[in-house]
XYZ file of C-alpha atoms in Angstrom:
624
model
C -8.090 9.901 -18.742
C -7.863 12.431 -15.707
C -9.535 11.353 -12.874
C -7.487 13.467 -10.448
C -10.316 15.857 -9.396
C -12.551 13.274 -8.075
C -10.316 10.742 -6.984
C -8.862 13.949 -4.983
C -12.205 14.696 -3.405
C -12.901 10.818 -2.380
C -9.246 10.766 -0.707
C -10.567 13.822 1.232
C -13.693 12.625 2.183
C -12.245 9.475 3.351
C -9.735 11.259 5.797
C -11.638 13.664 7.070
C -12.801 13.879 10.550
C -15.472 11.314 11.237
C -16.474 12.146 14.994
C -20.061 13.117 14.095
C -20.807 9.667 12.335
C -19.202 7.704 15.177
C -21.412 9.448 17.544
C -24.463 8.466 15.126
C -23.654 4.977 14.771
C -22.818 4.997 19.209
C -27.000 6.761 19.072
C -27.875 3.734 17.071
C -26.421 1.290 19.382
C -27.909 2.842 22.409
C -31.548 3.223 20.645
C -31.154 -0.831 20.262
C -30.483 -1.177 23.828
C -32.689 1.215 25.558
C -35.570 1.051 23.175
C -35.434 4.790 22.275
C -35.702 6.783 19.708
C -32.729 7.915 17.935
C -32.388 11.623 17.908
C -29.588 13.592 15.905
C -30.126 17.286 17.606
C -26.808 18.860 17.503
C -25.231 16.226 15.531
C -23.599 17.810 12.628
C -23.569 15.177 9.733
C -23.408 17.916 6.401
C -20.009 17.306 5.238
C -20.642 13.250 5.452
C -24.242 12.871 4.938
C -26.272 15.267 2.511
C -29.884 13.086 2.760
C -32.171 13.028 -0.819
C -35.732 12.196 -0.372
C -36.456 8.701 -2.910
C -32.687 8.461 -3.434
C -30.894 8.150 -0.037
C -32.014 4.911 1.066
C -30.008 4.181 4.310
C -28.958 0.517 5.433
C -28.061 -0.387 8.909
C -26.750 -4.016 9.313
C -25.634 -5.462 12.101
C -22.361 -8.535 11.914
C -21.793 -11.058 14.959
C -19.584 -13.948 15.015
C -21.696 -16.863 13.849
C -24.440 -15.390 12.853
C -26.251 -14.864 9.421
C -25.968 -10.436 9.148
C -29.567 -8.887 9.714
C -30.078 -5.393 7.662
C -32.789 -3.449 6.701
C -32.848 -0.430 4.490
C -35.230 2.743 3.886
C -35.565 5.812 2.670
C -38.473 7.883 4.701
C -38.976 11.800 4.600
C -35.421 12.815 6.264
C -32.467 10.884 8.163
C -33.936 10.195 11.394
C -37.126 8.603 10.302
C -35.099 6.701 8.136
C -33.014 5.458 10.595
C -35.262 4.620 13.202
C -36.816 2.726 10.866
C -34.418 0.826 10.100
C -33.639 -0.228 14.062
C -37.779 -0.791 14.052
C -37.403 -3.484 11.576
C -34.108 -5.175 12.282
C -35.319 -5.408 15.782
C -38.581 -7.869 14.293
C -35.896 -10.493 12.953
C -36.474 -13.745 14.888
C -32.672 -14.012 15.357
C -32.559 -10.462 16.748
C -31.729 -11.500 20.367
C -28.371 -13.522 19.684
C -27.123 -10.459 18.821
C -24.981 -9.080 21.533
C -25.701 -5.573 20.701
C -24.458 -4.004 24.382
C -20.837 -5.627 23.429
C -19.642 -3.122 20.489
C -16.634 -5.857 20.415
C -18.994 -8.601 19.577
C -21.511 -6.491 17.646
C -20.469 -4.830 14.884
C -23.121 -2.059 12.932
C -22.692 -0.807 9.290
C -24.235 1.776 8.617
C -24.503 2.400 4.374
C -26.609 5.089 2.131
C -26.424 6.146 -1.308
C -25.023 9.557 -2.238
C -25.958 9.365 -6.137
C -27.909 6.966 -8.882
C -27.437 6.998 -12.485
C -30.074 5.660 -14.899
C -29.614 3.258 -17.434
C -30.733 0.181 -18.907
C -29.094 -3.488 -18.179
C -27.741 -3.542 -21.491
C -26.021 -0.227 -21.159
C -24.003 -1.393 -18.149
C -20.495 -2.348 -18.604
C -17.571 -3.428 -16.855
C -14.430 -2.886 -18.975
C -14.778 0.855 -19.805
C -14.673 3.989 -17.030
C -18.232 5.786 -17.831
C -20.855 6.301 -15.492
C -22.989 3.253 -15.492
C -19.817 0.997 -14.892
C -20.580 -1.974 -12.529
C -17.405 -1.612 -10.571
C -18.310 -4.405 -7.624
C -17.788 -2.739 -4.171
C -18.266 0.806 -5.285
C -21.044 1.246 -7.614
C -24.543 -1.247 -6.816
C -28.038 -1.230 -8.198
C -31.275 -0.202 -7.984
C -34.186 -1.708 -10.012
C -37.670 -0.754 -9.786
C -39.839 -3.505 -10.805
C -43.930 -3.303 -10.503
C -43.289 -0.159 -8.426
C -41.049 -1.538 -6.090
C -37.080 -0.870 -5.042
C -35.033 -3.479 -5.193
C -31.815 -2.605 -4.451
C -27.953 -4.313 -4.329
C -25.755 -1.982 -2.344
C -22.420 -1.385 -3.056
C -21.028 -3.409 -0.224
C -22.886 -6.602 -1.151
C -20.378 -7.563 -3.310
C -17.872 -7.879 -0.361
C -20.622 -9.136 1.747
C -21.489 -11.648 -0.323
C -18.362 -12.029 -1.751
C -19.198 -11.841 -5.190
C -17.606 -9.564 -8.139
C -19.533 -9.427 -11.370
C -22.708 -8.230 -12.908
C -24.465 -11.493 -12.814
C -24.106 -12.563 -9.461
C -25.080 -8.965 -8.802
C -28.584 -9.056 -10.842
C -29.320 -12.331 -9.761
C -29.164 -11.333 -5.707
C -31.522 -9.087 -6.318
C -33.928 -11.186 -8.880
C -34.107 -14.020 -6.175
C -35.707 -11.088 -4.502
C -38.693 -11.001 -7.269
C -41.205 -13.109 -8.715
C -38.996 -14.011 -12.037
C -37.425 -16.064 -9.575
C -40.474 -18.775 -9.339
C -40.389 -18.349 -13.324
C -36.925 -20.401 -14.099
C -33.807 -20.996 -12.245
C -31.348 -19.796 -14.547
C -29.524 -16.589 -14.218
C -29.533 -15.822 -18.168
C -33.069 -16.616 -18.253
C -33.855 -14.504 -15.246
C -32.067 -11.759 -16.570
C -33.861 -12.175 -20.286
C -37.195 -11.714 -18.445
C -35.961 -8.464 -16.660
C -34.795 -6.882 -19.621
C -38.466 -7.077 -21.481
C -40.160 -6.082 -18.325
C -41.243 -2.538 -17.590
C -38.513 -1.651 -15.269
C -36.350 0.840 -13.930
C -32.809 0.260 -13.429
C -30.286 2.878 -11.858
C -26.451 2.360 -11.123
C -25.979 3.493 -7.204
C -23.090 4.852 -5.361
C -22.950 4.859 -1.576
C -20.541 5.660 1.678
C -20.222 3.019 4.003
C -19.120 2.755 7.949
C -18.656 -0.054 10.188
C -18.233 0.128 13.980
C -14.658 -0.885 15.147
C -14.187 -2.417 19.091
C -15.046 0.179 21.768
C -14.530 3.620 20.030
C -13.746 3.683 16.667
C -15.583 4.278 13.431
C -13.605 3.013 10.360
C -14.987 4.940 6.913
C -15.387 2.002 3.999
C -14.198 1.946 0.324
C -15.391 -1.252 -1.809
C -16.352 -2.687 1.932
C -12.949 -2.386 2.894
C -10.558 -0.438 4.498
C -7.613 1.522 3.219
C -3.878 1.034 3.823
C -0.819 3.417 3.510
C 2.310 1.856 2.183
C 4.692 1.293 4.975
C 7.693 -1.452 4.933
C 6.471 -2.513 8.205
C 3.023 -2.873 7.300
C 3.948 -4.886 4.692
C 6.087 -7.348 6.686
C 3.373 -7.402 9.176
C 0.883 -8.879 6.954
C 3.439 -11.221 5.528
C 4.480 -12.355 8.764
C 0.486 -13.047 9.612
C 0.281 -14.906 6.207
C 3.086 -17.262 7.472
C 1.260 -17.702 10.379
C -1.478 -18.570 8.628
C -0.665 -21.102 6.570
C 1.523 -22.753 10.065
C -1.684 -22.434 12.096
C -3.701 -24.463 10.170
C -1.139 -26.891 8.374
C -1.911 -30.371 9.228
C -0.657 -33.642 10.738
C 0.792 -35.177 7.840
C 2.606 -31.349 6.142
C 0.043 -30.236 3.854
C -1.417 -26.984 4.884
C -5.170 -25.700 4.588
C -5.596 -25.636 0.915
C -8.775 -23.314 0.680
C -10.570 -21.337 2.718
C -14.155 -19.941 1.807
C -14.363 -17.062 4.743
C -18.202 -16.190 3.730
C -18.990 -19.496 4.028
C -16.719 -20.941 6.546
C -15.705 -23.979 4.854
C -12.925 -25.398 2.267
C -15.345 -25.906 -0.731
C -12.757 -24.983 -3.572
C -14.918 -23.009 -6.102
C -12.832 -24.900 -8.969
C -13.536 -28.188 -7.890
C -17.354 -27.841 -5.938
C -17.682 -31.592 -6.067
C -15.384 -32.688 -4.174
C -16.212 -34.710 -1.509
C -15.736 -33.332 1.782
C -13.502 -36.330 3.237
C -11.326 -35.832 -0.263
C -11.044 -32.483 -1.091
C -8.927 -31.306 -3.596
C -4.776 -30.089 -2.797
C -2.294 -29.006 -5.119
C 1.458 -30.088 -4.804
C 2.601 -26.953 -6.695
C 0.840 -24.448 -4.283
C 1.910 -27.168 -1.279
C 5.852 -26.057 -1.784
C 4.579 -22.379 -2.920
C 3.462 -22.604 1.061
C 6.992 -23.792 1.676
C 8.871 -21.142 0.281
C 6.510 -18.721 2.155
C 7.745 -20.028 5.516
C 11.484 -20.398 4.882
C 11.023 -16.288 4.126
C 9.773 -15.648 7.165
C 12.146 -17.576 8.860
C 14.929 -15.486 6.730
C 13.284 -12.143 8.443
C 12.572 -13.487 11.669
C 14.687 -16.718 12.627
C 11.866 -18.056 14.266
C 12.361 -21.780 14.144
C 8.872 -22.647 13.897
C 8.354 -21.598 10.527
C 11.172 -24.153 9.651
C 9.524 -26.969 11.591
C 6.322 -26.183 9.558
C 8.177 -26.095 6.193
C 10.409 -29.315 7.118
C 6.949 -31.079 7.106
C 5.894 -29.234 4.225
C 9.227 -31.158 2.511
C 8.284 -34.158 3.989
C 4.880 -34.855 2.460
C 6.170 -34.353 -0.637
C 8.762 -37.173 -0.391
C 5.846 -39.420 0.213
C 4.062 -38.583 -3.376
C 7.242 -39.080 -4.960
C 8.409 -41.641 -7.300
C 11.630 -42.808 -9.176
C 12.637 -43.728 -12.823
C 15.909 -44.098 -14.554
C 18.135 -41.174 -16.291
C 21.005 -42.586 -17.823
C 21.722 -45.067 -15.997
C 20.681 -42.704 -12.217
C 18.040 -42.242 -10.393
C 15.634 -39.844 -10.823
C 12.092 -38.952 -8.936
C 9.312 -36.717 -9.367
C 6.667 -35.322 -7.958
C 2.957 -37.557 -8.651
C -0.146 -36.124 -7.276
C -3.399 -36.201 -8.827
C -2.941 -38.765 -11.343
C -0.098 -36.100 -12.763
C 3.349 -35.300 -12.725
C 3.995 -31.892 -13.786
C 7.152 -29.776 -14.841
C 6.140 -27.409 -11.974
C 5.307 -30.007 -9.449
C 9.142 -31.640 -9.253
C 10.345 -27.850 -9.969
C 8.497 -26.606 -7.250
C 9.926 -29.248 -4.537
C 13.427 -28.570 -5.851
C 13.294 -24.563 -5.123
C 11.376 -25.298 -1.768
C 14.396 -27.979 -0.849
C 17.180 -25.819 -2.042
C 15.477 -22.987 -0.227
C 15.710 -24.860 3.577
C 18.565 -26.590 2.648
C 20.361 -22.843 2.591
C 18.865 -21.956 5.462
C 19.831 -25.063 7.785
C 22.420 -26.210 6.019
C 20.324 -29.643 6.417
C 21.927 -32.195 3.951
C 19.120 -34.960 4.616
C 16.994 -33.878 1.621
C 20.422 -34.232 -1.036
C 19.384 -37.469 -2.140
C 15.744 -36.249 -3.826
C 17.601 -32.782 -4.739
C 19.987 -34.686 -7.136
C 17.022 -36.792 -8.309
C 14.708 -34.231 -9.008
C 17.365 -32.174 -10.717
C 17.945 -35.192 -12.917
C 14.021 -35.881 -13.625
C 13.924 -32.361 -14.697
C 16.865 -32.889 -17.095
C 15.395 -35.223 -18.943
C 12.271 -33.060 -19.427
C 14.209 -30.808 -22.099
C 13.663 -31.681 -25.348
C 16.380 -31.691 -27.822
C 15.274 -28.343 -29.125
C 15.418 -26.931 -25.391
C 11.859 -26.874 -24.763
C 11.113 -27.841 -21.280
C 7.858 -30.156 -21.760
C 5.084 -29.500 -19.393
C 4.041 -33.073 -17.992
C 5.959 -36.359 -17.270
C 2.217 -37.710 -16.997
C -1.174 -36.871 -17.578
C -4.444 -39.162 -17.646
C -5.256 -37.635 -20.841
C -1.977 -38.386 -22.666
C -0.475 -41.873 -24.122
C -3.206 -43.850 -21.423
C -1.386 -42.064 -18.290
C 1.878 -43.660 -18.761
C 5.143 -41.198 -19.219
C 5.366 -39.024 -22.416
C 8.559 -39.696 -23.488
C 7.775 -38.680 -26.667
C 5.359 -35.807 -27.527
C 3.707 -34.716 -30.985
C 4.217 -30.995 -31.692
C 0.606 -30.618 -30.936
C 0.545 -32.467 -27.444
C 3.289 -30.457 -26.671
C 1.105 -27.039 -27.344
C -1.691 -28.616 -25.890
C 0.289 -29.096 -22.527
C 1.964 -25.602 -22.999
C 2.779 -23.736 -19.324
C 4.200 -20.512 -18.856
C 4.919 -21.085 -15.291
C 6.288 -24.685 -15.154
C 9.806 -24.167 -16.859
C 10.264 -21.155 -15.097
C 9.803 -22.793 -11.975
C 11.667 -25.750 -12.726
C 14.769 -23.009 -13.606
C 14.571 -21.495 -10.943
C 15.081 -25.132 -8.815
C 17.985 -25.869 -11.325
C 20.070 -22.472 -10.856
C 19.638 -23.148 -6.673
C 21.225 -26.483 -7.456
C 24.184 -24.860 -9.807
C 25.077 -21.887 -7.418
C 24.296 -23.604 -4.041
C 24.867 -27.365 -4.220
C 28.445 -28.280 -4.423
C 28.362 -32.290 -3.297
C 27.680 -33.220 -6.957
C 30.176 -31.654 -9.673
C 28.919 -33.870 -12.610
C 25.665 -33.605 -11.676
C 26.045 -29.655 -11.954
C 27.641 -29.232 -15.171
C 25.350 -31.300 -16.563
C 22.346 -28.642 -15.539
C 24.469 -25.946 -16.947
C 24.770 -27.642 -20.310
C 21.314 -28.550 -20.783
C 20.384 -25.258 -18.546
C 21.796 -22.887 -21.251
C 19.764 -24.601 -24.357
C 16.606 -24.292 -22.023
C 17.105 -20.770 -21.214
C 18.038 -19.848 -25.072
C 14.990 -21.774 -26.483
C 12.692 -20.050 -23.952
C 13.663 -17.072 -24.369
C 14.604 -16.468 -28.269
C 12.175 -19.288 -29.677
C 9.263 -19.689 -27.480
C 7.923 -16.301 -28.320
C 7.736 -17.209 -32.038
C 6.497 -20.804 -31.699
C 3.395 -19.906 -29.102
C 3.331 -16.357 -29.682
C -0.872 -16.557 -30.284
C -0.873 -18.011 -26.563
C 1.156 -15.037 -25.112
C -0.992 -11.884 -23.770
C -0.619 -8.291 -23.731
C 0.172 -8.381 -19.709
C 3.155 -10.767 -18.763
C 2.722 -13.623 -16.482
C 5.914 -15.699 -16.755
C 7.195 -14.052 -13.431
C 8.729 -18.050 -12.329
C 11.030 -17.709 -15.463
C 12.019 -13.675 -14.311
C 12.873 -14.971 -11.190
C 14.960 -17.934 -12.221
C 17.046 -16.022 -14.698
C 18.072 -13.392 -11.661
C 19.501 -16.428 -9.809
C 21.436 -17.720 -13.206
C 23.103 -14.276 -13.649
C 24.594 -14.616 -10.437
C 26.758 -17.477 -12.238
C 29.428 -15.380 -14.904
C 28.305 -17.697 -17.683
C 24.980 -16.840 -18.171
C 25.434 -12.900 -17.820
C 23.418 -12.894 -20.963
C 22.073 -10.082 -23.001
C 18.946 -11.358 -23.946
C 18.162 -13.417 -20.720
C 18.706 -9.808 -19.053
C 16.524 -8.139 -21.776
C 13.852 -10.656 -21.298
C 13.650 -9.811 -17.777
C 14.304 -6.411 -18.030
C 11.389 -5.733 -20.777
C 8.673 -8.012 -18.683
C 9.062 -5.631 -16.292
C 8.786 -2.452 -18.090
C 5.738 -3.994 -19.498
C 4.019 -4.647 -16.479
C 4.890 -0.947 -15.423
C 3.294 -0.033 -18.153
C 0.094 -1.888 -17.436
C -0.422 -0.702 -13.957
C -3.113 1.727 -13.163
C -1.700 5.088 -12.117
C -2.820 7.482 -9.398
C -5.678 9.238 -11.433
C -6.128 7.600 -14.594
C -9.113 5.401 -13.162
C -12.308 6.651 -11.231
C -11.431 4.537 -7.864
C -8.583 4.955 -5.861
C -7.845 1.428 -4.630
C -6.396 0.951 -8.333
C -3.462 2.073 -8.304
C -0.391 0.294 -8.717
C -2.645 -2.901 -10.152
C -2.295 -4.616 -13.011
C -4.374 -4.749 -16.180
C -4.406 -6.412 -19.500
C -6.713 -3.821 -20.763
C -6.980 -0.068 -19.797
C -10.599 -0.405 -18.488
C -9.887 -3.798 -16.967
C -11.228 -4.841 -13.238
C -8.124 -4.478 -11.353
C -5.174 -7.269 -10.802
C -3.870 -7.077 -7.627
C -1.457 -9.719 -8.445
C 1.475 -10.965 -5.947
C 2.220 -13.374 -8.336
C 3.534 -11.058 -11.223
C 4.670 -9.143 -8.613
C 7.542 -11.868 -7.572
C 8.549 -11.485 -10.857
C 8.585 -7.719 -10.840
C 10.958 -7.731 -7.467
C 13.122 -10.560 -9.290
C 13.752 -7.805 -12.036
C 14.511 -5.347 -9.018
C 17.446 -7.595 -7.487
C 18.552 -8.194 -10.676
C 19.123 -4.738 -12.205
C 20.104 -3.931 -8.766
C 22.775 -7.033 -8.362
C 23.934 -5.792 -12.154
C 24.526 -2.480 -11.362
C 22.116 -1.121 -13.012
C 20.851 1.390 -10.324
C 18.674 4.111 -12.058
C 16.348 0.992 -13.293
C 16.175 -0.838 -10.037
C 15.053 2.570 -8.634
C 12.404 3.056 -11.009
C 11.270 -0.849 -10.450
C 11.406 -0.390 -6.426
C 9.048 2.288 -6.819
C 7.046 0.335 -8.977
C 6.834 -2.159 -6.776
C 5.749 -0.042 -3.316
C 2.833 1.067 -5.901
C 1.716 -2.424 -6.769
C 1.718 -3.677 -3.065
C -0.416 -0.914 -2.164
C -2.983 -2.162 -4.115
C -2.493 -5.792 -2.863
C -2.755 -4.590 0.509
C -6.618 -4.508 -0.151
C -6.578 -8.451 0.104
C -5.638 -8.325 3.489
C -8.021 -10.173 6.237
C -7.364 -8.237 9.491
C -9.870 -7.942 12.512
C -10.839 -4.508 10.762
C -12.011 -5.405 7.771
C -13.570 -9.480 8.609
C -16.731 -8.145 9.813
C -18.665 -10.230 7.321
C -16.919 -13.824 7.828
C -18.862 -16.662 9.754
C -16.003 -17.248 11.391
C -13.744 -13.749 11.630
C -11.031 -15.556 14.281
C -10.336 -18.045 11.044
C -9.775 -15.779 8.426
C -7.690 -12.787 10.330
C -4.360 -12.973 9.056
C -5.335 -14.577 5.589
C -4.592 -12.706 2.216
C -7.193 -13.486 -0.465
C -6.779 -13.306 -3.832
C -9.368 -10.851 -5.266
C -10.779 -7.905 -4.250
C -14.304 -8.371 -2.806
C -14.083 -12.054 -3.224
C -13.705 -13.585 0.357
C -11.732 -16.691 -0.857
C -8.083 -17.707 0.324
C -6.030 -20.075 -1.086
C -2.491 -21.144 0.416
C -0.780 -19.740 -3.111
C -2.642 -16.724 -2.457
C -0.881 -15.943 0.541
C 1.938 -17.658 -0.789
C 2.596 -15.086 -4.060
C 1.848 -11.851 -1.818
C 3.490 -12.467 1.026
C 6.875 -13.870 -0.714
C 6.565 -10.702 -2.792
C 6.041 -8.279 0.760
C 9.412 -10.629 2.254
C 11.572 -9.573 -0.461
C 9.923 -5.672 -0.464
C 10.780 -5.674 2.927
C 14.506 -7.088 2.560
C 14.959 -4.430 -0.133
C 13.374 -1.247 1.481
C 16.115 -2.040 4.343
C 18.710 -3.387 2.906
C 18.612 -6.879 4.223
C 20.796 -9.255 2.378
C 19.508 -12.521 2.201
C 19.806 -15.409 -0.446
């Protein structure tokens, strides 16, 4: 579909010159502090603001450090009874007066209205197809009329509230209603709406939020938008390392979660944790790792190797040993589990430093981790996903697995990212020649089983979009040894990529224009903006590129400026943190959706590694 026309006009409309509306939202600062009026003689608002009487209701909310947002919206007779009375009611909150509304640095406004509605009914809504009564969260909202009165969800809730689906979206503004005293539960809720007599319209709005002392900053899905630059890419790497050293802790593990609506580290997958135990994840520990060992590649700032050097050493303390023929060997045990991934993780993140310091203090675990994850391939080649699990053979070590335990403990990131720690080891570790041949024996069935017969023995449990970006990236550092210059290791590689080309939005084939250069499984799909797939995406990059294969790695570089475009959206800069509890925490962080205000260290981790290795390409920095 051609969406060029309007996504055309929206790009306009968003650069445009926006002096009139700062100059509106600076009148409705100054009628908070003197008490006035606001009055819009000689302010020119046509080409931003066309107001419709019973459709343009008109929010004004106003954001402070600290403090729970206060908004109210209207729709009167024209604009400026609307928006004074707006600043009437806002100024009746109880918590009115802890707003520092004088200091524009302190206080920000947003000022929001809707430009068009839609009718429809709740059933007619969807969310995987581009018509017009799509719930798109952050673009489109809603606006039910129940017993004669609006009830409305503006488009900027969802990023506000940090939510992204229809549900959460229906039930913000049922809480709002009587069903609410009827049951508790959202289906229910939503049951009773549909056999009331209702009205129920699909909204679209413009949005602007004040911005320090003089600037007005123009929304899109509550955020604001980015131009692809290498340097602005670095630069929000380079804050993501920072990040994750900022807030890493005394004994190496770094702040796992981060819930910047709610300012505190309440991990939505595990809510029950208690708060003196929450929940950490070895795999997305050395993830962190790797993240600071590339920014000490771009910068040689030594602190990012102090951080990561305690990264390494927490790990050695969750580590434990068995015998391999007659050696040592150790992996990684956290959470009642030792995982494939875990001990491969800790080998790439070692390997990594170890390269960059030439620190040999850490060659001990590398040659036992590179021996537990030897005796993790099964005689067929399959690499088998757990060493132990509290749900398998009483939590003691599978040595052997049934074909269906092996299925049921299937990974598609785990042998990838134990291959990747094993070709480090082969091209970069020279102090253990036995040791080495050994992974290149058992190294080549791995990589032949994974690639030739995995796809026919789990090929119900592969989907349409790749996601095996670990096992991309660990065959582009085995071709850089002559014997696995491979055909159909290359192809593998090669066609993942393609693919994932293939299943990115494009400029004007969807109705928003933060989608481009995402990822989706589906055309139709919510967006992916995925710095995970994307490491694998660069991996194919270096790879066609260290091949010779020159006209590909072109077409894959440009694929890959597109795709971190759209991750640039999950950036949390001063400009666009307005809604956090606690802004000074979250600036810097990269989340890992779109309107959902949740960080995670692997979410920083994926997107900023891919931005490092952007950035090393786009200027030709060799590193290893």
């Amino acid at each position: 579909m051609d969406f060029s026309i309007e996504n055309e006009k929206e790009r306009q409309y968003l650069n445009q010159d926006f002096t009139p509306m700062k100059e509106l939202l600076n009148r409705i600062r100054h009628s908070f502090i003197n008490n006035e009026k606001v009055d819009l003689k000689g302010l020119n608002l046509d080409n931003i603001f066309q107001f419709q009487k019973n459709i343009s209701f008109t929010y004004i909310t106003l954001f402070q450090e600290g403090l729970k947002p206060i908004r109210w919206g209207s729709c009167k007779n024209d604009i400026e009874a609307t928006i004074n009375r707006d600043i009437e009611k806002i100024k009746a909150y109880s918590t009115y007066n802890k707003f520092e509304i004088t200091n524009s640095n302190k206080c920000r406004i947003m000022l929001e209205f809707i430009t068009e509605q839609t009718p429809t009914k709740i059933e007619n809504i969807k969310y995987a197809t581009f018509i017009n009564t799509r719930f798109e969260p952050g673009v489109t909202g809603l606006k039910i009329i129940l017993n004669k009165i609006p009830y409305i969800y503006m488009p900027t809730d969802a990023w506000t509230l940090s939510q992204m689906d229809l549900k959460s979206a229906l039930n913000t503004i049922l809480r709002k209603t009587h069903i609410k005293d009827i049951t508790n539960k959202i289906s229910e809720r939503i049951d009773i709406l549909r056999q009331a007599d209702y009205e129920c319209y699909i909204i679209k709005s413009k949005a602007f939020i004040t911005y320090k002392e003089d600037e007005v900053l123009p929304l899109y899905r509550g955020n604001i938008q980015y131009e692809y630059t290498p340097e602005e890419i670095k630069n929000q790497a380079l804050s993501g390392a920072d990040w994750i050293v900022k807030n890493q802790k005394d004994d190496g593990r770094f702040l796992y979660y981060y819930d910047a609506k709610e300012d505190n580290y309440k991990d939505h997958e595990h809510p029950n944790a208690p708060e003196d135990n929450l929940y950490y994840n070895d795999l997305r520990h050395c993830g962190g790792i790797v993240t600071l060992i590339r920014a000490y590649q771009l910068t040689k700032d030594k602190k990012y190797l102090e951080a990561a050097k305690k990264g390494l050493d927490f790990i050695t303390t969750i580590t434990q040993e068995h015998d391999y023929n007659g050696k040592p060997a150790a992996y990684v045990f956290y959470n009642k589990k030792a995982k494939l991934g875990g001990t491969g993780m800790i080998l790439i993140a070692m390997m990594k430093y170890r390269q960059e310091t030439n620190d040999k203090s850490y060659d001990e675990y590398i040659k036992k981790y590179s021996r537990h994850l030897l005796s993790r391939i099964y005689e067929t080649g399959e690499m088998l996903g757990y060493y132990i699990h509290p749900q398998y053979n009483n939590g003691k070590p599978l040595i052997k697995m049934t074909n269906e335990e092996r299925r049921q403990t299937f990974s598609f990131y785990y042998p990838g990212e134990a291959l990747l720690g094993l070709g480090l080891v082969v091209n970069n570790f020279e102090d253990d020649t036995e040791l080495t041949n050994e992974i290149i024996e058992k190294s080549k069935i791995a990589l032949d089983w994974i690639v030739d017969e995995r796809p026919k023995l789990y090929a119900d449990l592969f989907t349409s979009l790749p996601s095996d970006a670990w096992l991309m990236q660990a065959i582009e550092e085995w071709c850089k040894h002559p014997d696995f210059k491979k055909e159909n290791y290359i192809n593998f590689v090669y066609n993942d990529a393609k693919t994932m080309i293939s299943k990115m939005y494009k400029k004007d084939d969807s109705p928003y224009i933060d989608y481009e250069g995402s990822y989706y499984y589906n055309y139709g799909d919510h967006f992916y903006p995925d710095g995970s797939r994307s490491e694998g995406l660069i991996g194919a990059y270096y790879l066609a590129k260290n091949l010779g294969n020159q006209d590909l790695a072109s077409d894959i570089l440009e694929a890959c400026r597109k795709t971190a475009k759209s991750q640039m959206i999950l950036f949390n800069s001063d400009k666009n943190n307005y809604a956090h509890k606690n802004p000074q925490k979250s600036e810097g962080s990269i989340r890992f959706k779109a309107t959902r205000q949740w960080i995670r260290v692997d979410s920083i981790q994926h997107v900023a590694c891919f931005y490092f290795r952007l950035y090393f390409a786009e200027n030709n920095i060799e590193v290893q």
